[in-house]
mmCIF file with all atom_site columns, C-alpha atoms in Angstrom:
data_model
loop_
_atom_site.group_PDB
_atom_site.id
_atom_site.type_symbol
_atom_site.label_atom_id
_atom_site.label_alt_id
_atom_site.label_comp_id
_atom_site.label_asym_id
_atom_site.label_entity_id
_atom_site.label_seq_id
_atom_site.pdbx_PDB_ins_code
_atom_site.Cartn_x
_atom_site.Cartn_y
_atom_site.Cartn_z
_atom_site.occupancy
_atom_site.B_iso_or_equiv
_atom_site.pdbx_formal_charge
_atom_site.auth_seq_id
_atom_site.auth_comp_id
_atom_site.auth_asym_id
_atom_site.auth_atom_id
_atom_site.pdbx_PDB_model_num
ATOM 1   C CA . MET A 1 1   ? -38.376 309.742 267.327 1.00 40.00 ? 1   MET A CA 1
ATOM 2   C CA . ASP A 1 2   ? -39.502 308.250 264.139 1.00 66.00 ? 2   ASP A CA 1
ATOM 3   C CA . GLU A 1 3   ? -40.741 311.027 261.802 1.00 85.00 ? 3   GLU A CA 1
ATOM 4   C CA . SER A 1 4   ? -43.427 310.462 258.822 1.00 93.00 ? 4   SER A CA 1
ATOM 5   C CA . LEU A 1 5   ? -42.295 311.213 255.150 1.00 95.00 ? 5   LEU A CA 1
ATOM 6   C CA . ASP A 1 6   ? -44.629 314.284 255.160 1.00 95.00 ? 6   ASP A CA 1
ATOM 7   C CA . GLU A 1 7   ? -42.798 315.908 258.289 1.00 96.00 ? 7   GLU A CA 1
ATOM 8   C CA . LEU A 1 8   ? -39.363 315.007 256.705 1.00 97.00 ? 8   LEU A CA 1
ATOM 9   C CA . ARG A 1 9   ? -40.339 316.571 253.543 1.00 96.00 ? 9   ARG A CA 1
ATOM 10  C CA . LEU A 1 10  ? -41.439 319.842 255.146 1.00 97.00 ? 10  LEU A CA 1
ATOM 11  C CA . GLU A 1 11  ? -38.028 319.716 257.068 1.00 97.00 ? 11  GLU A CA 1
ATOM 12  C CA . ALA A 1 12  ? -35.976 319.153 253.925 1.00 97.00 ? 12  ALA A CA 1
ATOM 13  C CA . ALA A 1 13  ? -37.638 321.947 252.133 1.00 97.00 ? 13  ALA A CA 1
ATOM 14  C CA . GLY A 1 14  ? -35.463 324.179 254.334 1.00 97.00 ? 14  GLY A CA 1
ATOM 15  C CA . CYS A 1 15  ? -32.209 322.372 254.118 1.00 97.00 ? 15  CYS A CA 1
ATOM 16  C CA . ARG A 1 16  ? -29.065 324.362 254.131 1.00 97.00 ? 16  ARG A CA 1
ATOM 17  C CA . ALA A 1 17  ? -26.488 321.770 255.019 1.00 97.00 ? 17  ALA A CA 1
ATOM 18  C CA . CYS A 1 18  ? -24.379 322.208 251.658 1.00 97.00 ? 18  CYS A CA 1
ATOM 19  C CA . PRO A 1 19  ? -24.183 324.924 249.175 1.00 96.00 ? 19  PRO A CA 1
ATOM 20  C CA . LEU A 1 20  ? -26.267 323.352 246.622 1.00 97.00 ? 20  LEU A CA 1
ATOM 21  C CA . TRP A 1 21  ? -29.581 324.882 247.549 1.00 97.00 ? 21  TRP A CA 1
ATOM 22  C CA . ARG A 1 22  ? -28.343 328.347 246.608 1.00 96.00 ? 22  ARG A CA 1
ATOM 23  C CA . ASP A 1 23  ? -28.514 327.576 242.906 1.00 96.00 ? 23  ASP A CA 1
ATOM 24  C CA . ALA A 1 24  ? -31.468 325.107 242.959 1.00 97.00 ? 24  ALA A CA 1
ATOM 25  C CA . THR A 1 25  ? -35.231 326.043 242.620 1.00 97.00 ? 25  THR A CA 1
ATOM 26  C CA . GLN A 1 26  ? -36.337 323.922 245.538 1.00 98.00 ? 26  GLN A CA 1
ATOM 27  C CA . THR A 1 27  ? -35.531 320.682 247.441 1.00 98.00 ? 27  THR A CA 1
ATOM 28  C CA . VAL A 1 28  ? -36.581 317.709 245.694 1.00 98.00 ? 28  VAL A CA 1
ATOM 29  C CA . PHE A 1 29  ? -37.395 315.080 248.362 1.00 98.00 ? 29  PHE A CA 1
ATOM 30  C CA . GLY A 1 30  ? -38.612 311.415 247.686 1.00 98.00 ? 30  GLY A CA 1
ATOM 31  C CA . GLU A 1 31  ? -41.883 310.295 246.523 1.00 97.00 ? 31  GLU A CA 1
ATOM 32  C CA . GLY A 1 32  ? -43.984 307.324 247.141 1.00 95.00 ? 32  GLY A CA 1
ATOM 33  C CA . THR A 1 33  ? -45.973 305.547 249.753 1.00 88.00 ? 33  THR A CA 1
ATOM 34  C CA . GLU A 1 34  ? -44.995 305.449 253.465 1.00 88.00 ? 34  GLU A CA 1
ATOM 35  C CA . HIS A 1 35  ? -44.241 301.652 253.577 1.00 87.00 ? 35  HIS A CA 1
ATOM 36  C CA . ALA A 1 36  ? -43.341 300.868 250.118 1.00 94.00 ? 36  ALA A CA 1
ATOM 37  C CA . GLU A 1 37  ? -42.016 297.302 249.591 1.00 93.00 ? 37  GLU A CA 1
ATOM 38  C CA . MET A 1 38  ? -38.945 298.676 247.494 1.00 96.00 ? 38  MET A CA 1
ATOM 39  C CA . MET A 1 39  ? -37.053 301.946 247.191 1.00 98.00 ? 39  MET A CA 1
ATOM 40  C CA . PHE A 1 40  ? -35.069 302.973 244.268 1.00 98.00 ? 40  PHE A CA 1
ATOM 41  C CA . VAL A 1 41  ? -32.507 305.833 244.929 1.00 98.00 ? 41  VAL A CA 1
ATOM 42  C CA . GLY A 1 42  ? -30.747 307.935 242.169 1.00 98.00 ? 42  GLY A CA 1
ATOM 43  C CA . GLU A 1 43  ? -28.003 310.374 242.200 1.00 98.00 ? 43  GLU A CA 1
ATOM 44  C CA . GLN A 1 44  ? -29.841 313.859 242.251 1.00 98.00 ? 44  GLN A CA 1
ATOM 45  C CA . PRO A 1 45  ? -32.979 315.578 240.667 1.00 98.00 ? 45  PRO A CA 1
ATOM 46  C CA . GLY A 1 46  ? -32.367 316.782 237.227 1.00 97.00 ? 46  GLY A CA 1
ATOM 47  C CA . ASP A 1 47  ? -33.659 320.105 235.492 1.00 97.00 ? 47  ASP A CA 1
ATOM 48  C CA . VAL A 1 48  ? -37.224 319.017 235.063 1.00 97.00 ? 48  VAL A CA 1
ATOM 49  C CA . GLU A 1 49  ? -37.352 317.405 238.752 1.00 98.00 ? 49  GLU A CA 1
ATOM 50  C CA . ASP A 1 50  ? -35.774 320.788 240.035 1.00 98.00 ? 50  ASP A CA 1
ATOM 51  C CA . ARG A 1 51  ? -38.449 322.886 238.309 1.00 97.00 ? 51  ARG A CA 1
ATOM 52  C CA . GLU A 1 52  ? -41.408 320.536 239.278 1.00 97.00 ? 52  GLU A CA 1
ATOM 53  C CA . GLY A 1 53  ? -40.259 319.550 242.692 1.00 97.00 ? 53  GLY A CA 1
ATOM 54  C CA . ARG A 1 54  ? -40.722 315.619 242.263 1.00 98.00 ? 54  ARG A CA 1
ATOM 55  C CA . PRO A 1 55  ? -38.114 313.015 241.446 1.00 98.00 ? 55  PRO A CA 1
ATOM 56  C CA . PHE A 1 56  ? -37.715 311.010 238.356 1.00 98.00 ? 56  PHE A CA 1
ATOM 57  C CA . VAL A 1 57  ? -40.292 313.043 236.172 1.00 97.00 ? 57  VAL A CA 1
ATOM 58  C CA . GLY A 1 58  ? -37.873 314.026 233.477 1.00 97.00 ? 58  GLY A CA 1
ATOM 59  C CA . PRO A 1 59  ? -36.534 312.063 230.440 1.00 97.00 ? 59  PRO A CA 1
ATOM 60  C CA . ALA A 1 60  ? -34.541 309.484 232.795 1.00 97.00 ? 60  ALA A CA 1
ATOM 61  C CA . GLY A 1 61  ? -37.651 309.016 234.896 1.00 97.00 ? 61  GLY A CA 1
ATOM 62  C CA . LYS A 1 62  ? -39.874 308.312 231.937 1.00 97.00 ? 62  LYS A CA 1
ATOM 63  C CA . LEU A 1 63  ? -37.210 305.710 230.802 1.00 98.00 ? 63  LEU A CA 1
ATOM 64  C CA . LEU A 1 64  ? -37.429 304.381 234.503 1.00 98.00 ? 64  LEU A CA 1
ATOM 65  C CA . ASP A 1 65  ? -41.067 304.085 234.116 1.00 97.00 ? 65  ASP A CA 1
ATOM 66  C CA . GLU A 1 66  ? -41.009 302.418 230.783 1.00 98.00 ? 66  GLU A CA 1
ATOM 67  C CA . ALA A 1 67  ? -38.399 299.795 232.242 1.00 98.00 ? 67  ALA A CA 1
ATOM 68  C CA . LEU A 1 68  ? -40.375 299.055 235.386 1.00 98.00 ? 68  LEU A CA 1
ATOM 69  C CA . ALA A 1 69  ? -43.568 298.679 233.221 1.00 97.00 ? 69  ALA A CA 1
ATOM 70  C CA . GLU A 1 70  ? -41.270 295.979 231.014 1.00 97.00 ? 70  GLU A CA 1
ATOM 71  C CA . ALA A 1 71  ? -40.257 294.273 234.118 1.00 97.00 ? 71  ALA A CA 1
ATOM 72  C CA . GLY A 1 72  ? -43.777 293.992 235.566 1.00 96.00 ? 72  GLY A CA 1
ATOM 73  C CA . ILE A 1 73  ? -43.561 296.364 238.313 1.00 95.00 ? 73  ILE A CA 1
ATOM 74  C CA . ASP A 1 74  ? -45.808 299.176 239.309 1.00 92.00 ? 74  ASP A CA 1
ATOM 75  C CA . ARG A 1 75  ? -44.193 302.150 240.202 1.00 91.00 ? 75  ARG A CA 1
ATOM 76  C CA . ARG A 1 76  ? -47.145 303.246 242.429 1.00 90.00 ? 76  ARG A CA 1
ATOM 77  C CA . ALA A 1 77  ? -45.769 300.373 244.602 1.00 90.00 ? 77  ALA A CA 1
ATOM 78  C CA . ALA A 1 78  ? -42.326 302.066 245.073 1.00 96.00 ? 78  ALA A CA 1
ATOM 79  C CA . TYR A 1 79  ? -40.700 304.807 246.817 1.00 98.00 ? 79  TYR A CA 1
ATOM 80  C CA . VAL A 1 80  ? -38.335 307.073 244.674 1.00 98.00 ? 80  VAL A CA 1
ATOM 81  C CA . THR A 1 81  ? -35.851 309.494 245.697 1.00 98.00 ? 81  THR A CA 1
ATOM 82  C CA . ASN A 1 82  ? -31.824 310.749 245.290 1.00 98.00 ? 82  ASN A CA 1
ATOM 83  C CA . ALA A 1 83  ? -29.003 310.551 247.241 1.00 98.00 ? 83  ALA A CA 1
ATOM 84  C CA . VAL A 1 84  ? -28.858 314.410 246.876 1.00 98.00 ? 84  VAL A CA 1
ATOM 85  C CA . LYS A 1 85  ? -32.116 316.406 247.094 1.00 98.00 ? 85  LYS A CA 1
ATOM 86  C CA . HIS A 1 86  ? -30.899 319.737 245.249 1.00 98.00 ? 86  HIS A CA 1
ATOM 87  C CA . PHE A 1 87  ? -29.897 319.950 241.567 1.00 98.00 ? 87  PHE A CA 1
ATOM 88  C CA . LYS A 1 88  ? -26.274 320.761 240.909 1.00 97.00 ? 88  LYS A CA 1
ATOM 89  C CA . TRP A 1 89  ? -25.743 322.501 237.513 1.00 96.00 ? 89  TRP A CA 1
ATOM 90  C CA . GLU A 1 90  ? -23.476 324.328 235.310 1.00 95.00 ? 90  GLU A CA 1
ATOM 91  C CA . ALA A 1 91  ? -24.661 326.807 232.716 1.00 93.00 ? 91  ALA A CA 1
ATOM 92  C CA . ARG A 1 92  ? -24.201 325.887 229.109 1.00 92.00 ? 92  ARG A CA 1
ATOM 93  C CA . GLY A 1 93  ? -25.663 328.503 227.140 1.00 92.00 ? 93  GLY A CA 1
ATOM 94  C CA . LYS A 1 94  ? -29.310 328.896 228.461 1.00 89.00 ? 94  LYS A CA 1
ATOM 95  C CA . ARG A 1 95  ? -29.382 325.136 229.232 1.00 92.00 ? 95  ARG A CA 1
ATOM 96  C CA . ARG A 1 96  ? -28.883 323.834 232.848 1.00 93.00 ? 96  ARG A CA 1
ATOM 97  C CA . LEU A 1 97  ? -26.520 320.857 232.550 1.00 92.00 ? 97  LEU A CA 1
ATOM 98  C CA . HIS A 1 98  ? -26.005 318.196 235.526 1.00 91.00 ? 98  HIS A CA 1
ATOM 99  C CA . ALA A 1 99  ? -22.799 318.224 237.284 1.00 96.00 ? 99  ALA A CA 1
ATOM 100 C CA . LYS A 1 100 ? -21.748 315.372 239.582 1.00 95.00 ? 100 LYS A CA 1
ATOM 101 C CA . PRO A 1 101 ? -22.355 316.064 243.293 1.00 97.00 ? 101 PRO A CA 1
ATOM 102 C CA . SER A 1 102 ? -19.061 316.061 245.468 1.00 97.00 ? 102 SER A CA 1
ATOM 103 C CA . TRP A 1 103 ? -18.692 313.664 248.412 1.00 96.00 ? 103 TRP A CA 1
ATOM 104 C CA . SER A 1 104 ? -19.162 316.166 250.882 1.00 97.00 ? 104 SER A CA 1
ATOM 105 C CA . GLU A 1 105 ? -22.297 317.125 249.297 1.00 97.00 ? 105 GLU A CA 1
ATOM 106 C CA . LEU A 1 106 ? -23.427 313.592 249.356 1.00 97.00 ? 106 LEU A CA 1
ATOM 107 C CA . ALA A 1 107 ? -22.393 313.258 253.124 1.00 97.00 ? 107 ALA A CA 1
ATOM 108 C CA . ALA A 1 108 ? -24.419 316.440 253.895 1.00 97.00 ? 108 ALA A CA 1
ATOM 109 C CA . CYS A 1 109 ? -27.775 315.071 252.329 1.00 97.00 ? 109 CYS A CA 1
ATOM 110 C CA . ARG A 1 110 ? -27.045 311.591 253.673 1.00 97.00 ? 110 ARG A CA 1
ATOM 111 C CA . PRO A 1 111 ? -28.962 312.147 256.886 1.00 97.00 ? 111 PRO A CA 1
ATOM 112 C CA . TRP A 1 112 ? -32.147 312.782 254.844 1.00 98.00 ? 112 TRP A CA 1
ATOM 113 C CA . LEU A 1 113 ? -31.715 309.453 252.835 1.00 98.00 ? 113 LEU A CA 1
ATOM 114 C CA . ASP A 1 114 ? -31.141 307.663 256.193 1.00 97.00 ? 114 ASP A CA 1
ATOM 115 C CA . ALA A 1 115 ? -34.201 309.175 257.418 1.00 97.00 ? 115 ALA A CA 1
ATOM 116 C CA . GLU A 1 116 ? -36.406 307.982 254.293 1.00 98.00 ? 116 GLU A CA 1
ATOM 117 C CA . LEU A 1 117 ? -34.774 304.577 254.772 1.00 97.00 ? 117 LEU A CA 1
ATOM 118 C CA . GLU A 1 118 ? -36.150 304.358 258.268 1.00 96.00 ? 118 GLU A CA 1
ATOM 119 C CA . ALA A 1 119 ? -39.551 305.977 257.521 1.00 96.00 ? 119 ALA A CA 1
ATOM 120 C CA . VAL A 1 120 ? -40.202 303.421 254.597 1.00 97.00 ? 120 VAL A CA 1
ATOM 121 C CA . GLN A 1 121 ? -38.313 300.409 255.681 1.00 96.00 ? 121 GLN A CA 1
ATOM 122 C CA . PRO A 1 122 ? -38.042 298.880 252.162 1.00 96.00 ? 122 PRO A CA 1
ATOM 123 C CA . ARG A 1 123 ? -37.663 295.122 252.113 1.00 95.00 ? 123 ARG A CA 1
ATOM 124 C CA . ILE A 1 124 ? -35.839 295.924 248.426 1.00 97.00 ? 124 ILE A CA 1
ATOM 125 C CA . LEU A 1 125 ? -33.319 298.787 247.853 1.00 98.00 ? 125 LEU A CA 1
ATOM 126 C CA . VAL A 1 126 ? -32.337 299.569 244.410 1.00 98.00 ? 126 VAL A CA 1
ATOM 127 C CA . CYS A 1 127 ? -29.265 301.698 243.941 1.00 98.00 ? 127 CYS A CA 1
ATOM 128 C CA . LEU A 1 128 ? -29.409 303.700 240.270 1.00 98.00 ? 128 LEU A CA 1
ATOM 129 C CA . GLY A 1 129 ? -25.944 304.522 239.306 1.00 98.00 ? 129 GLY A CA 1
ATOM 130 C CA . ALA A 1 130 ? -22.570 304.536 240.703 1.00 97.00 ? 130 ALA A CA 1
ATOM 131 C CA . THR A 1 131 ? -23.074 307.863 242.958 1.00 97.00 ? 131 THR A CA 1
ATOM 132 C CA . ALA A 1 132 ? -26.230 306.249 244.648 1.00 98.00 ? 132 ALA A CA 1
ATOM 133 C CA . ALA A 1 133 ? -24.248 302.967 245.091 1.00 98.00 ? 133 ALA A CA 1
ATOM 134 C CA . GLN A 1 134 ? -21.035 304.299 246.451 1.00 97.00 ? 134 GLN A CA 1
ATOM 135 C CA . SER A 1 135 ? -23.170 306.711 248.697 1.00 96.00 ? 135 SER A CA 1
ATOM 136 C CA . LEU A 1 136 ? -24.907 303.879 250.277 1.00 97.00 ? 136 LEU A CA 1
ATOM 137 C CA . LEU A 1 137 ? -22.715 301.041 250.099 1.00 97.00 ? 137 LEU A CA 1
ATOM 138 C CA . GLY A 1 138 ? -19.191 302.549 250.174 1.00 95.00 ? 138 GLY A CA 1
ATOM 139 C CA . ARG A 1 139 ? -16.883 304.735 248.028 1.00 94.00 ? 139 ARG A CA 1
ATOM 140 C CA . ASP A 1 140 ? -15.175 301.478 246.648 1.00 95.00 ? 140 ASP A CA 1
ATOM 141 C CA . PHE A 1 141 ? -18.312 300.161 245.300 1.00 96.00 ? 141 PHE A CA 1
ATOM 142 C CA . ARG A 1 142 ? -18.311 299.426 241.586 1.00 96.00 ? 142 ARG A CA 1
ATOM 143 C CA . VAL A 1 143 ? -21.425 299.152 239.726 1.00 97.00 ? 143 VAL A CA 1
ATOM 144 C CA . THR A 1 144 ? -19.682 297.647 236.810 1.00 94.00 ? 144 THR A CA 1
ATOM 145 C CA . LYS A 1 145 ? -18.519 294.936 238.805 1.00 96.00 ? 145 LYS A CA 1
ATOM 146 C CA . HIS A 1 146 ? -21.488 294.067 240.954 1.00 97.00 ? 146 HIS A CA 1
ATOM 147 C CA . ARG A 1 147 ? -24.516 295.052 238.717 1.00 97.00 ? 147 ARG A CA 1
ATOM 148 C CA . GLY A 1 148 ? -27.564 292.996 239.194 1.00 96.00 ? 148 GLY A CA 1
ATOM 149 C CA . GLU A 1 149 ? -26.330 290.941 242.125 1.00 97.00 ? 149 GLU A CA 1
ATOM 150 C CA . TRP A 1 150 ? -27.835 290.791 245.395 1.00 97.00 ? 150 TRP A CA 1
ATOM 151 C CA . LEU A 1 151 ? -25.617 292.465 247.986 1.00 97.00 ? 151 LEU A CA 1
ATOM 152 C CA . ASP A 1 152 ? -25.193 291.723 251.649 1.00 94.00 ? 152 ASP A CA 1
ATOM 153 C CA . SER A 1 153 ? -26.232 294.943 253.305 1.00 96.00 ? 153 SER A CA 1
ATOM 154 C CA . ASP A 1 154 ? -27.997 295.955 256.316 1.00 96.00 ? 154 ASP A CA 1
ATOM 155 C CA . LEU A 1 155 ? -29.926 298.722 254.671 1.00 97.00 ? 155 LEU A CA 1
ATOM 156 C CA . ALA A 1 156 ? -32.732 296.163 253.691 1.00 97.00 ? 156 ALA A CA 1
ATOM 157 C CA . ASP A 1 157 ? -33.396 292.739 253.100 1.00 96.00 ? 157 ASP A CA 1
ATOM 158 C CA . PHE A 1 158 ? -32.604 292.776 249.517 1.00 97.00 ? 158 PHE A CA 1
ATOM 159 C CA . VAL A 1 159 ? -30.037 295.346 248.080 1.00 98.00 ? 159 VAL A CA 1
ATOM 160 C CA . THR A 1 160 ? -28.856 295.606 244.358 1.00 98.00 ? 160 THR A CA 1
ATOM 161 C CA . ALA A 1 161 ? -27.436 298.065 242.301 1.00 98.00 ? 161 ALA A CA 1
ATOM 162 C CA . THR A 1 162 ? -27.703 298.708 238.529 1.00 98.00 ? 162 THR A CA 1
ATOM 163 C CA . ILE A 1 163 ? -27.317 301.528 236.075 1.00 98.00 ? 163 ILE A CA 1
ATOM 164 C CA . HIS A 1 164 ? -28.738 304.963 236.272 1.00 98.00 ? 164 HIS A CA 1
ATOM 165 C CA . PRO A 1 165 ? -31.556 305.250 233.485 1.00 98.00 ? 165 PRO A CA 1
ATOM 166 C CA . SER A 1 166 ? -29.527 308.520 232.244 1.00 97.00 ? 166 SER A CA 1
ATOM 167 C CA . ALA A 1 167 ? -26.826 306.128 231.308 1.00 97.00 ? 167 ALA A CA 1
ATOM 168 C CA . ILE A 1 168 ? -29.177 304.703 228.576 1.00 98.00 ? 168 ILE A CA 1
ATOM 169 C CA . LEU A 1 169 ? -29.774 308.245 227.111 1.00 96.00 ? 169 LEU A CA 1
ATOM 170 C CA . ARG A 1 170 ? -26.383 308.927 226.819 1.00 95.00 ? 170 ARG A CA 1
ATOM 171 C CA . GLN A 1 171 ? -25.555 306.040 224.404 1.00 96.00 ? 171 GLN A CA 1
ATOM 172 C CA . ARG A 1 172 ? -24.363 307.257 221.092 1.00 93.00 ? 172 ARG A CA 1
ATOM 173 C CA . ASP A 1 173 ? -26.651 305.430 218.874 1.00 96.00 ? 173 ASP A CA 1
ATOM 174 C CA . SER A 1 174 ? -30.126 303.570 218.933 1.00 96.00 ? 174 SER A CA 1
ATOM 175 C CA . GLU A 1 175 ? -28.818 300.192 219.213 1.00 97.00 ? 175 GLU A CA 1
ATOM 176 C CA . SER A 1 176 ? -26.618 300.831 222.134 1.00 97.00 ? 176 SER A CA 1
ATOM 177 C CA . ARG A 1 177 ? -29.569 302.450 223.664 1.00 97.00 ? 177 ARG A CA 1
ATOM 178 C CA . ARG A 1 178 ? -31.776 299.515 222.921 1.00 97.00 ? 178 ARG A CA 1
ATOM 179 C CA . ARG A 1 179 ? -29.281 297.092 224.165 1.00 97.00 ? 179 ARG A CA 1
ATOM 180 C CA . GLU A 1 180 ? -28.510 298.952 227.458 1.00 97.00 ? 180 GLU A CA 1
ATOM 181 C CA . PHE A 1 181 ? -32.284 299.436 227.915 1.00 98.00 ? 181 PHE A CA 1
ATOM 182 C CA . GLY A 1 182 ? -32.698 295.711 227.447 1.00 98.00 ? 182 GLY A CA 1
ATOM 183 C CA . ALA A 1 183 ? -30.031 294.794 230.307 1.00 98.00 ? 183 ALA A CA 1
ATOM 184 C CA . PHE A 1 184 ? -31.676 297.432 232.574 1.00 98.00 ? 184 PHE A CA 1
ATOM 185 C CA . VAL A 1 185 ? -34.909 295.642 232.188 1.00 98.00 ? 185 VAL A CA 1
ATOM 186 C CA . GLU A 1 186 ? -33.219 292.475 232.872 1.00 98.00 ? 186 GLU A CA 1
ATOM 187 C CA . ASP A 1 187 ? -31.854 293.662 236.186 1.00 98.00 ? 187 ASP A CA 1
ATOM 188 C CA . LEU A 1 188 ? -35.305 294.983 237.323 1.00 98.00 ? 188 LEU A CA 1
ATOM 189 C CA . GLU A 1 189 ? -36.744 291.748 236.336 1.00 97.00 ? 189 GLU A CA 1
ATOM 190 C CA . LYS A 1 190 ? -34.779 290.224 239.404 1.00 97.00 ? 190 LYS A CA 1
ATOM 191 C CA . VAL A 1 191 ? -36.331 292.524 241.622 1.00 96.00 ? 191 VAL A CA 1
ATOM 192 C CA . ALA A 1 192 ? -39.932 291.662 240.165 1.00 96.00 ? 192 ALA A CA 1
ATOM 193 C CA . ALA A 1 193 ? -38.862 288.060 240.828 1.00 95.00 ? 193 ALA A CA 1
ATOM 194 C CA . VAL A 1 194 ? -38.189 288.767 244.473 1.00 94.00 ? 194 VAL A CA 1
ATOM 195 C CA . LEU A 1 195 ? -41.514 290.610 244.641 1.00 90.00 ? 195 LEU A CA 1
ATOM 196 C CA . ARG A 1 196 ? -43.269 287.633 243.570 1.00 88.00 ? 196 ARG A CA 1
ATOM 197 C CA . THR A 1 197 ? -41.453 284.912 245.234 1.00 86.00 ? 197 THR A CA 1
ATOM 198 C CA . GLU A 1 198 ? -41.297 286.458 248.736 1.00 72.00 ? 198 GLU A CA 1
ATOM 199 C CA . GLY A 1 199 ? -44.727 287.921 248.406 1.00 63.00 ? 199 GLY A CA 1
ATOM 200 C CA . ALA A 1 200 ? -43.353 291.115 249.233 1.00 46.00 ? 200 ALA A CA 1
ATOM 201 C CA . TRP A 1 201 ? -46.515 293.150 247.581 1.00 48.00 ? 201 TRP A CA 1
ATOM 202 C CA . HIS A 1 202 ? -48.006 292.768 251.271 1.00 48.00 ? 202 HIS A CA 1
ATOM 203 C CA . ARG A 1 203 ? -46.576 292.870 254.490 1.00 42.00 ? 203 ARG A CA 1
ATOM 204 C CA . ILE A 1 204 ? -47.447 290.115 257.195 1.00 36.00 ? 204 ILE A CA 1
ATOM 205 C CA . ALA A 1 205 ? -46.010 292.533 259.997 1.00 37.00 ? 205 ALA A CA 1
ATOM 206 C CA . ALA A 1 206 ? -47.447 295.672 260.952 1.00 35.00 ? 206 ALA A CA 1
ATOM 207 C CA . PRO A 1 207 ? -46.564 298.887 259.042 1.00 39.00 ? 207 PRO A CA 1
ATOM 208 C CA . GLY A 1 208 ? -43.096 300.045 260.350 1.00 41.00 ? 208 GLY A CA 1
ATOM 209 C CA . THR A 1 209 ? -41.753 296.695 261.012 1.00 41.00 ? 209 THR A CA 1
ATOM 210 C CA . ARG A 1 210 ? -39.592 294.264 259.028 1.00 46.00 ? 210 ARG A CA 1
ATOM 211 C CA . SER A 1 211 ? -41.464 291.076 258.539 1.00 40.00 ? 211 SER A CA 1
#
């Protein structure tokens, strides 16, 4: 039976499918409208997201918002989520630093991501970073090789992958960050072009069906 995002969010709040819940503050489920035209999938919530219970509200999320605005995309028209719903971290003094989720943790969380895809049925799916892309497109997928390309996939009408905005934040100097941000915006502009040319802002079919 199909479930709404609200129902899924309530169920996911009690998820114990892998050990990550023990050290996380809460489940961080996806956020956005029920039938958004596009879905952005990242790796996992960060420290700020873990505390606030919302995806992409920390430094990387603010950078994503800035890049979306530069590309002419309204985040309110998108659904944003992560491949893993709990923050995996390691202590560094008083700080909680991101730790990459394992393949088993990704697999444990995959049913939630599949359920989100089923509920939203986006026409455009954007994988942000290698972890999200490999979770959805296969372990052999390489963002460095296929970045910004439209990919053949049954997950949505249009599927692509690009870097995670946190990769921009990790650049060593301002010039590198500026260059990477510009390339990220270019990838998002391809999404914006599809939204314009395909008329994807509005569905012709009834909600819950693919036009």
